[in-house]
Amino acid sequence: MSQLIAGNWKMNGVAAALSEIDALAVSLTDRPAACDVLVCPPATLIERASHVSRNRIALGGQDCHAEISGAFTGDVSAEMLRDAGATAVIVGHSERRQYHGETDAVVAAKAKAAWRAGLTAIICIGETEAERDSGKANDICKSQLAGSVPDGATSANTAIAYEPVWAIGTGKTPTSEEIAQMHAHIKAHIPAGLRILYGGSVKPANAVEILALADVGGALVGGASLKASDFLTIVRACRKSS
Ligand code: 13P
């Protein structure tokens, strides 16, 4: 399966930022990507982004509620994201787990909601720095997988994103050996064929090395996805065949 390069804009971007998606789509029209390309802007921009993505860039949400509709002020359902033009949604990002108290069970329910709406669920896991320092990274990730990935996950409906919390927005990354080791560990605990994305300070300067690693099925990119030129460099770093 080809790699997936996904951008997570987090809470960044108003209408002016659509020019970045437009510029990316133009570049990918001139020279198509060798991988799948996904941008997850704020939910408010998904529908407008769909008018400039030129079928070169898939669009996704950054979170969804587990229910279809109801009295959940401020929440957005997977069906609403789909209606706006999304084909995927990130669930269980560490920022959701940390700032919104999302448990593995909540994340699993959101992943099922994504499937119900016909979206691909990108389920995030990853250890904190203290957990890695105390030698618990493997156990933490295994337990997050067991709790967050529902039965029925397939390569068509799910990708896993391994995002060590201490690597997010810090400029720090695990070594290539550590990434390869963890991806092999994750692979051993999920259904066959699921893409395993690496996320955490992926930049134009390190993308080639990270994307060349065994069992790395793509990248989930935060800060470096906000500028089309940086994100395009990462997209161009994907493996040509895998
Ligand atoms: P950065 O690429 O900014 O470290 O963010 C990673 C991330 O959290 C993507 O979901």
Short mmCIF file of C-alpha atoms and ligand atoms in Angstrom, two decimals:
data_model
loop_
_atom_site.label_atom_id
_atom_site.label_comp_id
_atom_site.label_asym_id
_atom_site.label_seq_id
_atom_site.Cartn_x
_atom_site.Cartn_y
_atom_site.Cartn_z
CA MET A 1 0.00 0.00 0.00
CA SER A 2 1.25 3.50 -0.74
CA GLN A 3 2.23 5.71 2.15
CA LEU A 4 -0.14 8.32 3.59
CA ILE A 5 1.11 11.80 4.35
CA ALA A 6 -1.42 13.55 6.57
CA GLY A 7 -1.36 17.13 7.82
CA ASN A 8 -2.96 18.05 11.13
CA TRP A 9 -3.48 21.78 11.23
CA LYS A 10 -4.74 21.67 14.83
CA MET A 11 -6.45 24.96 15.84
CA ASN A 12 -4.75 26.96 13.11
CA GLY A 13 -6.17 28.54 9.99
CA VAL A 14 -8.92 30.85 8.79
CA ALA A 15 -10.06 31.41 5.21
CA ALA A 16 -6.73 32.95 4.17
CA ALA A 17 -5.04 29.61 4.82
CA LEU A 18 -7.00 28.00 1.99
CA SER A 19 -4.34 29.42 -0.33
CA GLU A 20 -1.94 26.82 1.12
CA ILE A 21 -4.27 23.98 0.14
CA ASP A 22 -4.75 25.60 -3.25
CA ALA A 23 -0.96 25.87 -3.77
CA LEU A 24 -0.44 22.27 -2.68
CA ALA A 25 -3.16 21.03 -5.03
CA VAL A 26 -1.65 22.95 -7.95
CA SER A 27 1.78 21.39 -7.31
CA LEU A 28 0.26 17.91 -7.03
CA THR A 29 -1.66 18.45 -10.26
CA ASP A 30 1.57 19.36 -12.07
CA ARG A 31 3.27 16.29 -10.62
CA PRO A 32 1.04 13.80 -8.81
CA ALA A 33 2.23 12.44 -5.45
CA ALA A 34 3.49 8.87 -5.09
CA CYS A 35 1.51 8.63 -1.84
CA ASP A 36 -1.94 9.50 -0.53
CA VAL A 37 -2.18 13.09 0.72
CA LEU A 38 -4.61 14.19 3.43
CA VAL A 39 -5.06 17.57 5.11
CA CYS A 40 -7.06 17.90 8.32
CA PRO A 41 -7.83 21.62 8.69
CA PRO A 42 -10.15 23.01 11.36
CA ALA A 43 -13.70 21.69 10.78
CA THR A 44 -14.79 25.21 9.79
CA LEU A 45 -12.59 25.03 6.68
CA ILE A 46 -13.28 21.51 5.41
CA GLU A 47 -16.11 22.42 3.08
CA ARG A 48 -14.28 25.41 1.61
CA ALA A 49 -11.06 23.40 1.31
CA SER A 50 -12.95 20.87 -0.79
CA HIS A 51 -13.39 23.56 -3.45
CA VAL A 52 -9.64 24.02 -3.91
CA SER A 53 -8.31 20.51 -3.27
CA ARG A 54 -8.85 19.45 -6.91
CA ASN A 55 -9.24 15.77 -5.97
CA ARG A 56 -5.49 15.73 -5.26
CA ILE A 57 -5.84 16.18 -1.53
CA ALA A 58 -8.23 14.28 0.70
CA LEU A 59 -9.70 16.19 3.64
CA GLY A 60 -10.21 15.07 7.21
CA GLY A 61 -11.45 16.16 10.60
CA GLN A 62 -9.33 16.32 13.75
CA ASP A 63 -11.91 14.81 16.12
CA CYS A 64 -15.54 13.70 16.12
CA HIS A 65 -18.24 12.91 18.64
CA ALA A 66 -19.27 9.27 18.96
CA GLU A 67 -22.98 10.00 18.38
CA ILE A 68 -24.63 10.94 15.09
CA SER A 69 -26.48 13.96 16.52
CA GLY A 70 -27.97 15.25 19.73
CA ALA A 71 -27.58 17.64 22.66
CA PHE A 72 -23.79 17.87 22.63
CA THR A 73 -23.09 21.60 22.40
CA GLY A 74 -19.99 22.42 20.42
CA ASP A 75 -19.36 18.90 19.17
CA VAL A 76 -19.20 17.73 15.57
CA SER A 77 -20.27 14.25 14.45
CA ALA A 78 -18.48 12.03 11.98
CA GLU A 79 -21.52 12.32 9.70
CA MET A 80 -21.17 16.13 9.75
CA LEU A 81 -17.52 15.87 8.77
CA ARG A 82 -18.46 13.52 5.94
CA ASP A 83 -21.18 15.92 4.85
CA ALA A 84 -18.60 18.74 4.74
CA GLY A 85 -16.36 16.72 2.43
CA ALA A 86 -14.11 14.74 4.81
CA THR A 87 -13.08 11.16 4.09
CA ALA A 88 -11.06 10.65 7.28
CA VAL A 89 -10.89 11.80 10.88
CA ILE A 90 -8.13 11.80 13.49
CA VAL A 91 -9.26 10.30 16.80
CA GLY A 92 -7.47 10.04 20.13
CA HIS A 93 -4.79 12.64 19.43
CA SER A 94 -2.72 13.11 22.59
CA GLU A 95 -3.97 16.71 22.81
CA ARG A 96 -7.55 15.34 23.01
CA ARG A 97 -6.50 12.73 25.53
CA GLN A 98 -4.64 15.36 27.61
CA TYR A 99 -6.89 18.42 27.42
CA HIS A 100 -10.28 16.71 27.04
CA GLY A 101 -9.69 13.67 29.18
CA GLU A 102 -10.37 11.19 26.40
CA THR A 103 -9.91 7.61 27.49
CA ASP A 104 -9.14 4.63 25.27
CA ALA A 105 -12.84 3.66 25.44
CA VAL A 106 -13.90 7.11 24.22
CA VAL A 107 -11.36 6.92 21.39
CA ALA A 108 -12.63 3.47 20.37
CA ALA A 109 -16.21 4.78 20.28
CA LYS A 110 -15.08 7.67 18.07
CA ALA A 111 -13.28 5.27 15.73
CA LYS A 112 -16.49 3.27 15.37
CA ALA A 113 -18.39 6.49 14.70
CA ALA A 114 -15.91 7.29 11.93
CA TRP A 115 -16.56 3.89 10.33
CA ARG A 116 -20.33 4.34 10.68
CA ALA A 117 -20.03 7.57 8.68
CA GLY A 118 -17.77 5.97 6.07
CA LEU A 119 -14.64 7.79 7.25
CA THR A 120 -11.18 6.35 7.75
CA ALA A 121 -10.21 6.57 11.43
CA ILE A 122 -6.66 7.67 12.16
CA ILE A 123 -6.23 6.39 15.71
CA CYS A 124 -3.40 8.07 17.64
CA ILE A 125 -1.32 6.49 20.37
CA GLY A 126 2.02 7.34 21.97
CA GLU A 127 3.92 7.45 25.23
CA THR A 128 4.99 10.43 27.32
CA GLU A 129 8.64 11.22 27.98
CA ALA A 130 8.40 9.88 31.55
CA GLU A 131 6.90 6.63 30.25
CA ARG A 132 9.72 6.21 27.74
CA ASP A 133 12.38 7.09 30.31
CA SER A 134 11.02 4.45 32.66
CA GLY A 135 11.06 1.78 29.95
CA LYS A 136 7.27 1.57 29.63
CA ALA A 137 6.80 2.84 26.05
CA ASN A 138 6.06 -0.59 24.56
CA ASP A 139 3.56 -1.50 27.27
CA ILE A 140 1.79 1.87 27.09
CA CYS A 141 1.39 1.70 23.33
CA LYS A 142 0.22 -1.92 23.45
CA SER A 143 -2.38 -1.04 26.06
CA GLN A 144 -3.55 2.03 24.08
CA LEU A 145 -3.93 -0.15 20.98
CA ALA A 146 -5.90 -2.78 22.91
CA GLY A 147 -8.27 -0.11 24.26
CA SER A 148 -8.54 2.28 21.33
CA VAL A 149 -8.67 0.08 18.21
CA PRO A 150 -12.10 -1.59 17.94
CA ASP A 151 -12.62 -5.05 16.50
CA GLY A 152 -13.20 -4.73 12.79
CA ALA A 153 -10.28 -2.44 11.98
CA THR A 154 -9.00 -3.03 8.45
CA SER A 155 -6.55 -1.29 6.16
CA ALA A 156 -9.58 0.23 4.39
CA ASN A 157 -11.10 1.88 7.46
CA THR A 158 -8.21 2.54 9.87
CA ALA A 159 -4.67 3.83 10.16
CA ILE A 160 -2.65 4.02 13.36
CA ALA A 161 -0.57 7.10 14.16
CA TYR A 162 2.32 6.58 16.55
CA GLU A 163 2.99 10.01 18.06
CA PRO A 164 5.32 10.05 21.07
CA VAL A 165 3.91 12.91 23.16
CA TRP A 166 7.40 14.27 23.88
CA ALA A 167 8.14 14.59 20.15
CA ILE A 168 5.05 16.69 19.34
CA GLY A 169 5.89 20.32 18.66
CA THR A 170 9.28 20.02 20.35
CA GLY A 171 11.68 19.47 17.46
CA LYS A 172 12.76 16.26 19.21
CA THR A 173 12.25 12.90 17.54
CA PRO A 174 13.04 9.33 18.51
CA THR A 175 16.04 7.84 16.73
CA SER A 176 15.39 5.91 13.54
CA GLU A 177 16.04 2.70 15.48
CA GLU A 178 13.46 3.67 18.10
CA ILE A 179 10.85 4.50 15.45
CA ALA A 180 11.48 1.24 13.58
CA GLN A 181 11.35 -0.74 16.84
CA MET A 182 8.06 0.82 17.93
CA HIS A 183 6.44 0.42 14.51
CA ALA A 184 7.37 -3.28 14.51
CA HIS A 185 5.92 -3.56 18.01
CA ILE A 186 2.69 -1.85 16.92
CA LYS A 187 2.47 -4.02 13.80
CA ALA A 188 2.56 -7.11 15.99
CA HIS A 189 -0.51 -5.93 17.92
CA ILE A 190 -2.90 -4.76 15.19
CA PRO A 191 -4.68 -6.45 12.27
CA ALA A 192 -2.45 -7.07 9.25
CA GLY A 193 -2.11 -4.39 6.62
CA LEU A 194 -2.99 -1.26 8.61
CA ARG A 195 -0.81 1.72 7.82
CA ILE A 196 1.22 2.92 10.79
CA LEU A 197 2.03 6.63 10.52
CA TYR A 198 4.78 8.30 12.50
CA GLY A 199 4.02 11.73 13.97
CA GLY A 200 6.02 14.17 16.09
CA SER A 201 8.31 16.88 14.68
CA VAL A 202 8.30 15.51 11.14
CA LYS A 203 9.98 18.22 9.07
CA PRO A 204 11.33 18.61 5.51
CA ALA A 205 14.81 17.89 6.92
CA ASN A 206 14.01 14.51 8.51
CA ALA A 207 11.17 13.21 6.33
CA VAL A 208 13.30 11.17 3.92
CA GLU A 209 14.98 9.27 6.74
CA ILE A 210 11.76 8.62 8.67
CA LEU A 211 9.68 7.63 5.64
CA ALA A 212 12.35 5.15 4.50
CA LEU A 213 12.05 3.12 7.71
CA ALA A 214 10.52 -0.34 7.75
CA ASP A 215 6.86 -0.43 8.80
CA VAL A 216 6.47 3.35 8.51
CA GLY A 217 3.33 3.69 6.42
CA GLY A 218 3.36 7.46 6.32
CA ALA A 219 3.49 10.53 8.52
CA LEU A 220 1.13 12.68 10.57
CA VAL A 221 2.54 16.19 10.35
CA GLY A 222 1.61 19.12 12.57
CA GLY A 223 3.52 22.41 12.28
CA ALA A 224 5.20 21.57 8.97
CA SER A 225 1.82 20.94 7.32
CA LEU A 226 0.75 24.58 7.61
CA LYS A 227 2.93 25.83 4.76
CA ALA A 228 2.37 24.22 1.37
CA SER A 229 6.08 24.35 0.50
CA ASP A 230 7.15 22.47 3.65
CA PHE A 231 4.34 19.95 3.40
CA LEU A 232 5.05 19.36 -0.28
CA THR A 233 8.68 18.56 0.52
CA ILE A 234 7.48 15.94 3.02
CA VAL A 235 4.99 14.53 0.48
CA ARG A 236 7.82 14.25 -2.05
CA ALA A 237 9.87 12.33 0.53
CA CYS A 238 7.49 9.37 0.57
CA ARG A 239 8.71 5.99 -0.60
CA LYS A 240 7.99 5.46 -4.27
CA SER A 241 6.69 1.94 -3.77
CA SER A 242 5.80 -0.03 -0.69
P1 13P B 1 4.29 18.47 15.07
O1 13P B 1 4.58 17.92 13.69
O2 13P B 1 4.05 19.94 15.09
O3 13P B 1 5.30 18.00 16.07
O4 13P B 1 2.87 17.83 15.52
C1 13P B 1 2.69 16.47 15.42
C2 13P B 1 1.26 16.15 15.65
O5 13P B 1 0.77 16.26 16.76
C3 13P B 1 0.45 15.74 14.50
O6 13P B 1 -0.78 15.22 14.89
#
